[in-house]
Short mmCIF file of C-alpha atoms in Angstrom, two decimals:
data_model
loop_
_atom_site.label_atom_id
_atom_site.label_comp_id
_atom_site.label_asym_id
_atom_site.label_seq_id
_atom_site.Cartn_x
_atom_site.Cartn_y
_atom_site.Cartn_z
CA UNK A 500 16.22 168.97 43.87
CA UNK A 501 18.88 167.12 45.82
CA UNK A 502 21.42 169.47 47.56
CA UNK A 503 24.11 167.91 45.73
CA UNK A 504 22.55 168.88 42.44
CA UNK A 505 22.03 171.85 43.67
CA UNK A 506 26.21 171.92 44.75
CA UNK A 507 26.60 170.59 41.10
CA UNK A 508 24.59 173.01 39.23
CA UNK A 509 25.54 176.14 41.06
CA UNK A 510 27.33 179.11 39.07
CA UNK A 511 28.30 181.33 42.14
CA UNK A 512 28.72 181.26 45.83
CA UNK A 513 25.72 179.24 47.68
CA UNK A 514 24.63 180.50 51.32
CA UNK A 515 22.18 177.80 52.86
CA UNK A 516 20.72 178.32 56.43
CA UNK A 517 19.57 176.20 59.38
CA UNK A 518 17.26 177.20 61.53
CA UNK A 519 15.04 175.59 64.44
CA UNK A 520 11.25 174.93 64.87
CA UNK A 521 9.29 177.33 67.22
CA UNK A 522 8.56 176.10 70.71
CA UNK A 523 5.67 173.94 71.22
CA UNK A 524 2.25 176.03 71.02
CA UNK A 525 4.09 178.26 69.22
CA UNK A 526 3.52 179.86 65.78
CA UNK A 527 4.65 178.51 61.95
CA UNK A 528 4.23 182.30 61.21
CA UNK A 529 7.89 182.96 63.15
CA UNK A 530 9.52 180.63 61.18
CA UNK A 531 7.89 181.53 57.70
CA UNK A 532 8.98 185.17 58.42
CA UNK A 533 12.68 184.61 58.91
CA UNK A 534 12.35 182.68 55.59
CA UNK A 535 10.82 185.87 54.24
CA UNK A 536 13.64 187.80 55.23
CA UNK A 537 16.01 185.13 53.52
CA UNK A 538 14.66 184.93 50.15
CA UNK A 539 16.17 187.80 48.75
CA UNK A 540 18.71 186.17 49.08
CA UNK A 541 17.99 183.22 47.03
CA UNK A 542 18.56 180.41 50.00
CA UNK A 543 19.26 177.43 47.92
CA UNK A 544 18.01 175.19 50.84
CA UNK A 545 17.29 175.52 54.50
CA UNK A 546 17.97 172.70 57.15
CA UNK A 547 14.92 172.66 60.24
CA UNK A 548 16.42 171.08 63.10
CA UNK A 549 14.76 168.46 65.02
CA UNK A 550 14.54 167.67 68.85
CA UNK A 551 13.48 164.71 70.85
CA UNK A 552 11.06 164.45 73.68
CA UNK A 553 12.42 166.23 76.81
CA UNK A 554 11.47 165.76 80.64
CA UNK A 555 10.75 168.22 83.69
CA UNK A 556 10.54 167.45 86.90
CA UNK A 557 7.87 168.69 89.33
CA UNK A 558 8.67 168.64 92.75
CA UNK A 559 5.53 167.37 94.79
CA UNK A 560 4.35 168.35 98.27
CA UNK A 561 6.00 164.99 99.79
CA UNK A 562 9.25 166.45 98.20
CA UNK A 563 9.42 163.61 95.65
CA UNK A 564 9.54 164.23 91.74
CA UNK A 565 7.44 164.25 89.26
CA UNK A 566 8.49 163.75 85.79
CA UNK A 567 6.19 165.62 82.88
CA UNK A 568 7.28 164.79 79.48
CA UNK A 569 7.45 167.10 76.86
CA UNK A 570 8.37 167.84 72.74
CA UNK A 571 10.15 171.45 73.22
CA UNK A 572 10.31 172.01 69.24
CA UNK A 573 7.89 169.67 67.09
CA UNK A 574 6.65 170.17 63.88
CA UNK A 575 10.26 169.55 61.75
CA UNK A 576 8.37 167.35 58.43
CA UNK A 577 5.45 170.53 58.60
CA UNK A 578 7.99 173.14 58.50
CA UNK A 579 10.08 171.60 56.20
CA UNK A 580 6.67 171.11 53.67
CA UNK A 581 5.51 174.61 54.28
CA UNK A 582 8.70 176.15 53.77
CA UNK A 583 8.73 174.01 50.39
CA UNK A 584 5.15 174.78 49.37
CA UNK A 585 4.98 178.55 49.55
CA UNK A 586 8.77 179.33 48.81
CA UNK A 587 9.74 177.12 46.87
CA UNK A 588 13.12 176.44 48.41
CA UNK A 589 13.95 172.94 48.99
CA UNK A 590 14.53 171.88 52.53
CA UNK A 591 16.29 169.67 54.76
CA UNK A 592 14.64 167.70 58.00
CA UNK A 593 17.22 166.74 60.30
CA UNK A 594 15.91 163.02 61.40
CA UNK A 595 17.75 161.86 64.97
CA UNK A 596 18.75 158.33 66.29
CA UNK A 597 18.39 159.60 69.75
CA UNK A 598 14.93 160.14 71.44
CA UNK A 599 13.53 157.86 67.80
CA UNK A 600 12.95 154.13 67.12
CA UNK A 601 13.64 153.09 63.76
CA UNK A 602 9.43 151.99 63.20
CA UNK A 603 9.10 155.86 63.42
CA UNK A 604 11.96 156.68 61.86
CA UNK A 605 10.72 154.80 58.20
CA UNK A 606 7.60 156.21 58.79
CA UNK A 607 9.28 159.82 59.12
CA UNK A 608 10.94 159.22 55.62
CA UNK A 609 7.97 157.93 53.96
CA UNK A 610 6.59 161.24 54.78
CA UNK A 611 8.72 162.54 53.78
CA UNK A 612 8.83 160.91 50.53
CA UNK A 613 5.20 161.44 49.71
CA UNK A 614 5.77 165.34 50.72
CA UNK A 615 8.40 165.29 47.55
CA UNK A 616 11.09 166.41 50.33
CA UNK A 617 14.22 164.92 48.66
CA UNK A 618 17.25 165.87 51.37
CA UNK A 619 17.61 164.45 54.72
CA UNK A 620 20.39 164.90 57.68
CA UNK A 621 21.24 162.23 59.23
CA UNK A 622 22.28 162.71 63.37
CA UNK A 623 22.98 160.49 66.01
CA UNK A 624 21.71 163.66 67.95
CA UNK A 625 22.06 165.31 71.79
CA UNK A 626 21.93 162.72 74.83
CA UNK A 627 18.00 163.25 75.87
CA UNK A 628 17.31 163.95 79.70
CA UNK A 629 14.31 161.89 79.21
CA UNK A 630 15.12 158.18 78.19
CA UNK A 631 11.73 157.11 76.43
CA UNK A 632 11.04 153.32 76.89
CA UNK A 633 11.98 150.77 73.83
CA UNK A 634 8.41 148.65 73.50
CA UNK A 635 10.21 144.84 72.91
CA UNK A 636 9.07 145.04 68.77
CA UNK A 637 10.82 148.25 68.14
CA UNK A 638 14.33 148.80 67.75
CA UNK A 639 16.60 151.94 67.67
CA UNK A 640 19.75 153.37 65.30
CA UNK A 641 22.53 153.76 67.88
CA UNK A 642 25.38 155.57 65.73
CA UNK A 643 24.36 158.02 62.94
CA UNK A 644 26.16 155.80 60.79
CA UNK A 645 23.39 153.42 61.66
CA UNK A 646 20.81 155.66 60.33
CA UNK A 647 22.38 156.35 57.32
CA UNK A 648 22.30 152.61 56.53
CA UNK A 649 18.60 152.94 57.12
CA UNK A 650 18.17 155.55 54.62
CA UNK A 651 19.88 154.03 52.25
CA UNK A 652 18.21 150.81 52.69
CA UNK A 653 14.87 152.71 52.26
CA UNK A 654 16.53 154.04 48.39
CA UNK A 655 17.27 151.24 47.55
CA UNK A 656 13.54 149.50 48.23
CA UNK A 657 14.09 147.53 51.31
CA UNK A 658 12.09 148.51 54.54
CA UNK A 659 12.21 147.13 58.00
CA UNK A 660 9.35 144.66 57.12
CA UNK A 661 8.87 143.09 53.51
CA UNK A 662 6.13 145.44 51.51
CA UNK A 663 4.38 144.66 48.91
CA UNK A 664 5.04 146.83 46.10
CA UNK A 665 7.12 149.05 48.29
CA UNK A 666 8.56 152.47 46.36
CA UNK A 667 12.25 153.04 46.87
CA UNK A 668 12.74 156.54 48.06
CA UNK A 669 15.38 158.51 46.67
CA UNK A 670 16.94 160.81 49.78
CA UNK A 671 20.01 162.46 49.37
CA UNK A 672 21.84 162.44 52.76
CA UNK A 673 23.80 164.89 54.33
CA UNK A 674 25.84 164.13 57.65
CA UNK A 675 27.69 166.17 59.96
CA UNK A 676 31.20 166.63 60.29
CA UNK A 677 33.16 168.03 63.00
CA UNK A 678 36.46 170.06 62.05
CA UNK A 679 37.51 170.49 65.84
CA UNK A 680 36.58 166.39 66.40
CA UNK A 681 33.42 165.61 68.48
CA UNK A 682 34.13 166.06 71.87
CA UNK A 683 33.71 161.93 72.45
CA UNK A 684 36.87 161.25 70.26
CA UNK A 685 39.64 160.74 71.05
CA UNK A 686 41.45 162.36 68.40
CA UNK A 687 40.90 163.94 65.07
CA UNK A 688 42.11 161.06 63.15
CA UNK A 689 39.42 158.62 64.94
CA UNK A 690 36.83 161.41 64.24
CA UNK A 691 37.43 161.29 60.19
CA UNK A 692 37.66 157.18 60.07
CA UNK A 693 34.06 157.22 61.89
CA UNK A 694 32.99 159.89 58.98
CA UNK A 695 34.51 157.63 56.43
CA UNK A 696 32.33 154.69 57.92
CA UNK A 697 29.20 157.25 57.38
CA UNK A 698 29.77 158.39 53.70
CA UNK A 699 30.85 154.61 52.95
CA UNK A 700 27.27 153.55 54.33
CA UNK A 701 25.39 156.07 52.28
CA UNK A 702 25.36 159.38 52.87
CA UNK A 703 26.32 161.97 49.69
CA UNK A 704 27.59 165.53 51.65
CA UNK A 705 29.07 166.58 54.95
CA UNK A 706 28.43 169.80 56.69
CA UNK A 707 30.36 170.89 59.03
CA UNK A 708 29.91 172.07 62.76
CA UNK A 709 30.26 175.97 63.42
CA UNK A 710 34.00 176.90 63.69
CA UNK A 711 35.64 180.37 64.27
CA UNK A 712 39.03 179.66 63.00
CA UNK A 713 38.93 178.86 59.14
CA UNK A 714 42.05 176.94 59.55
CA UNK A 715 40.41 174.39 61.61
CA UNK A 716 38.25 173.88 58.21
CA UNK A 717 40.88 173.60 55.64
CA UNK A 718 43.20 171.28 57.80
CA UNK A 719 39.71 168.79 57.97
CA UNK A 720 39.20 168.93 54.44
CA UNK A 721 42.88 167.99 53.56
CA UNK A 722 42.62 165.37 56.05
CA UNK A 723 38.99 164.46 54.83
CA UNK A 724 40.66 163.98 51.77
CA UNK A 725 43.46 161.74 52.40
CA UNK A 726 41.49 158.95 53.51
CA UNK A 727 39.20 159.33 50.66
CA UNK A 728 36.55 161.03 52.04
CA UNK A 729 35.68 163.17 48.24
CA UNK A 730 31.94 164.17 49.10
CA UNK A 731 31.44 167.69 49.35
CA UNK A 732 32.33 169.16 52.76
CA UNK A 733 29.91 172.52 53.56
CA UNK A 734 31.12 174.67 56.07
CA UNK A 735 28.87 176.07 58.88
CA UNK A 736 29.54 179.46 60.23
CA UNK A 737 27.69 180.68 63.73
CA UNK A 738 27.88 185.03 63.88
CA UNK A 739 28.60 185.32 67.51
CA UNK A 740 26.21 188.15 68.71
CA UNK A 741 26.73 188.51 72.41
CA UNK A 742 29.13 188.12 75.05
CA UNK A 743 27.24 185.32 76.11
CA UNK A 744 28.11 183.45 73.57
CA UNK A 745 32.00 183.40 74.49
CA UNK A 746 30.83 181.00 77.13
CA UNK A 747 27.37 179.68 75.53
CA UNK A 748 28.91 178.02 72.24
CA UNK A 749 32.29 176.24 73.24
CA UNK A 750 30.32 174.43 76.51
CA UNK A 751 27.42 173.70 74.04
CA UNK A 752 29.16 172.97 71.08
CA UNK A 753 32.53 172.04 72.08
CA UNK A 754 34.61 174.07 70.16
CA UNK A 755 37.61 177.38 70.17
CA UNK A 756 36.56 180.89 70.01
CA UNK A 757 39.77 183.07 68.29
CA UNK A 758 42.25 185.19 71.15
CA UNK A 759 41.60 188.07 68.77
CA UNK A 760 37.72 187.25 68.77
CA UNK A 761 37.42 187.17 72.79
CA UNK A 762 39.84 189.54 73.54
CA UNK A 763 37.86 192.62 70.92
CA UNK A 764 34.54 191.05 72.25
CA UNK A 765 35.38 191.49 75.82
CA UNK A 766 36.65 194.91 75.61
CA UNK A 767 33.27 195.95 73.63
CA UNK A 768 30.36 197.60 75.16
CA UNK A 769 27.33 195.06 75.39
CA UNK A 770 25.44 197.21 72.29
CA UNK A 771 28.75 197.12 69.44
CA UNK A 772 29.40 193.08 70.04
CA UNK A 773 26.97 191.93 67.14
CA UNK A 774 29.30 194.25 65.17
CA UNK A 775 32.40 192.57 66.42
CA UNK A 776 30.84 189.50 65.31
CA UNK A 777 29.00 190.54 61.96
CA UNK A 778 32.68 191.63 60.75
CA UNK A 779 34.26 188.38 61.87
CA UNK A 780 31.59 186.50 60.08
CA UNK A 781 32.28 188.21 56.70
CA UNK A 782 35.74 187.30 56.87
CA UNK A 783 35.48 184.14 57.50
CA UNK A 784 33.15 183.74 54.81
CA UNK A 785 35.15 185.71 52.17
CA UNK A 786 38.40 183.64 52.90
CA UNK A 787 36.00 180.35 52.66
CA UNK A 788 34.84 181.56 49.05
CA UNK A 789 38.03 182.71 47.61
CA UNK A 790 39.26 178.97 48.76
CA UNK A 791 36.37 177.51 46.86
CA UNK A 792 34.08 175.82 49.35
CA UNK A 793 30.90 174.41 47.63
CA UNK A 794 28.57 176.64 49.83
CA UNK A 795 28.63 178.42 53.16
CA UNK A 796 25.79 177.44 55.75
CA UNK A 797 24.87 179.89 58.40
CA UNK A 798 23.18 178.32 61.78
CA UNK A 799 20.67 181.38 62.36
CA UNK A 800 18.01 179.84 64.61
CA UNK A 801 15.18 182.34 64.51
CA UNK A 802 16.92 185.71 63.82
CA UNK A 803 17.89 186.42 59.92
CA UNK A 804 18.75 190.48 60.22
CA UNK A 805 22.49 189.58 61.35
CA UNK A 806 22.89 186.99 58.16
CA UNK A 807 21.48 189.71 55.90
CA UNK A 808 23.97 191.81 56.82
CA UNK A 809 26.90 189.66 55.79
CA UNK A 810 25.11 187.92 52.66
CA UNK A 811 24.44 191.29 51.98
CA UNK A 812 28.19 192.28 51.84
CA UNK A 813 29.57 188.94 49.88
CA UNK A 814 26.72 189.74 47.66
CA UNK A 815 28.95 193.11 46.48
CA UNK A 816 32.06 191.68 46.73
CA UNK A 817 31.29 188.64 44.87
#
């Protein structure tokens, strides 16, 4: 089912999750076991993140360098088909312009398409270290926006070379949205007109990046809005777990962490700060539902216990 049906269809709060491949050489077990943990929850789908080839670099004897190339998470369209197969939950690949030519980019989605996985998300994704060579009969998606065009070629039957008989697919696409701007706009403003150019091009749903402040959410929406930007608009929460993270998250992900958040998360000992940051999640999440959001989507990597314990609480309250 299409995560838009699933938006339509729902008759109570939805809690999705995202969560990342294991590292290479590592196990499918990990992953299948925070899904475990999950599915008491009823998950009504689960976005697997997906990362392109990375470089090291070796210093040699002489002192020069030595790069070694490397995939640090692999496996997205095999999670995302296990995950499927033995849960039953329906899933949603994250598929990257960056690090990705468009030849294996339709051949990702007719994968995809034969695996019966119906939702994509559509990225321009992270600036790689590593900038793998472009062979002179491939070409690339620059902008996400560019991808989304791709996809939505692909449903509508036309490929990057003519096919006989070619099947159009029939992939609902989610993009992301960024209630804080992305940190290369220049304003908020020129941040919503470049989502308008996305859903415009194709895609059907917008989630969000992680946010602390719920106002920064309702002030995109209403702005969203205005320029007629009426897909549904998912918030993503991120439970901040360690002191760490005060640092970790707004470098990485560009965005404000609450006074009131830093300020009780400094003062903490080390061992109460997933606490501090399980209670902040909850509210955040209650005020979200009592506003009406379509669903609530958690970024939990590889660690479910601290979701469970606020799903667990809206559960009662709800």
């Amino acid at each position: 089912m299409k995560v838009v049906e699933i938006l339509e269809q729902a008759t109570g709060p939805l809690i999705s999750y995202e969560i990342i491949p294991p590292r290479r050489g590592g196990s499918l077990d990990e992953v299948l076991a925070v899904v475990e943990e999950l599915m008491p929850f009823d998950p009504p789908f689960i976005d697997v993140t997906s990362h392109a080839a990375e470089v090291e670099y070796e210093q040699l004897p002489d002192g020069t360098l030595r790069p070694r190339v490397k995939r640090k998470r692999p496996g997205t369209i095999g999670i995302c088909a296990a995950i499927k197969s033995r849960f039953g939950v329906e899933t949603v690949p994250h598929l990257l312009c960056r690090g990705f030519t468009r030849e294996e980019t339709e051949d990702a989605l007719i994968e995809l398409h034969y695996l019966g996985i119906q939702n994509v998300m559509a990225l321009r994704g992270d600036s790689p270290n590593y900038q793998k060579p472009i062979p002179p009969d491939r070409t690339v998606n620059e902008y996400a926006v560019d991808l989304v065009r791709q996809i939505a070629n692909m449903n509508r039957g036309i490929y990057l070379e003519p096919l006989e008989d070619a099947v159009p697919t029939d992939f609902c696409i989610g993009v992301a949205g960024y209630p804080e701007k992305h940190f290369e706009a220049p304003n908020l403003t020129w941040d919503i007109m470049n989502l308008k150019r996305k859903i415009e091009a194709g895609a059907h749903y917008v989630t969000t990046q992680m946010f602390f402040d719920n106002r920064h959410y309702f002030r995109f929406v209403e702005r969203c809005r205005e320029v007629g930007i009426n897909v549904p608009i998912i918030p993503g929460l991120k439970i901040l777990t360690s002191k760490r993270h005060l640092q970790l998250l707004p470098s990485r992900f560009h965005i404000e962490i609450p006074e009131e958040l830093v300020a009780e998360v400094e003062a903490a000992k080390l061992e109460h700060v997933p606490e501090i940051g399980i209670a902040w999640a909850r509210r955040q999440a209650e005020e979200l539902l009592e506003a009406g959001v379509p669903c609530i989507h958690f970024y939990i990597m590889l660690r479910a216990d601290y979701v469970r314990e606020v799903v667990a609480y809206l559960r009662k309250i709800a």
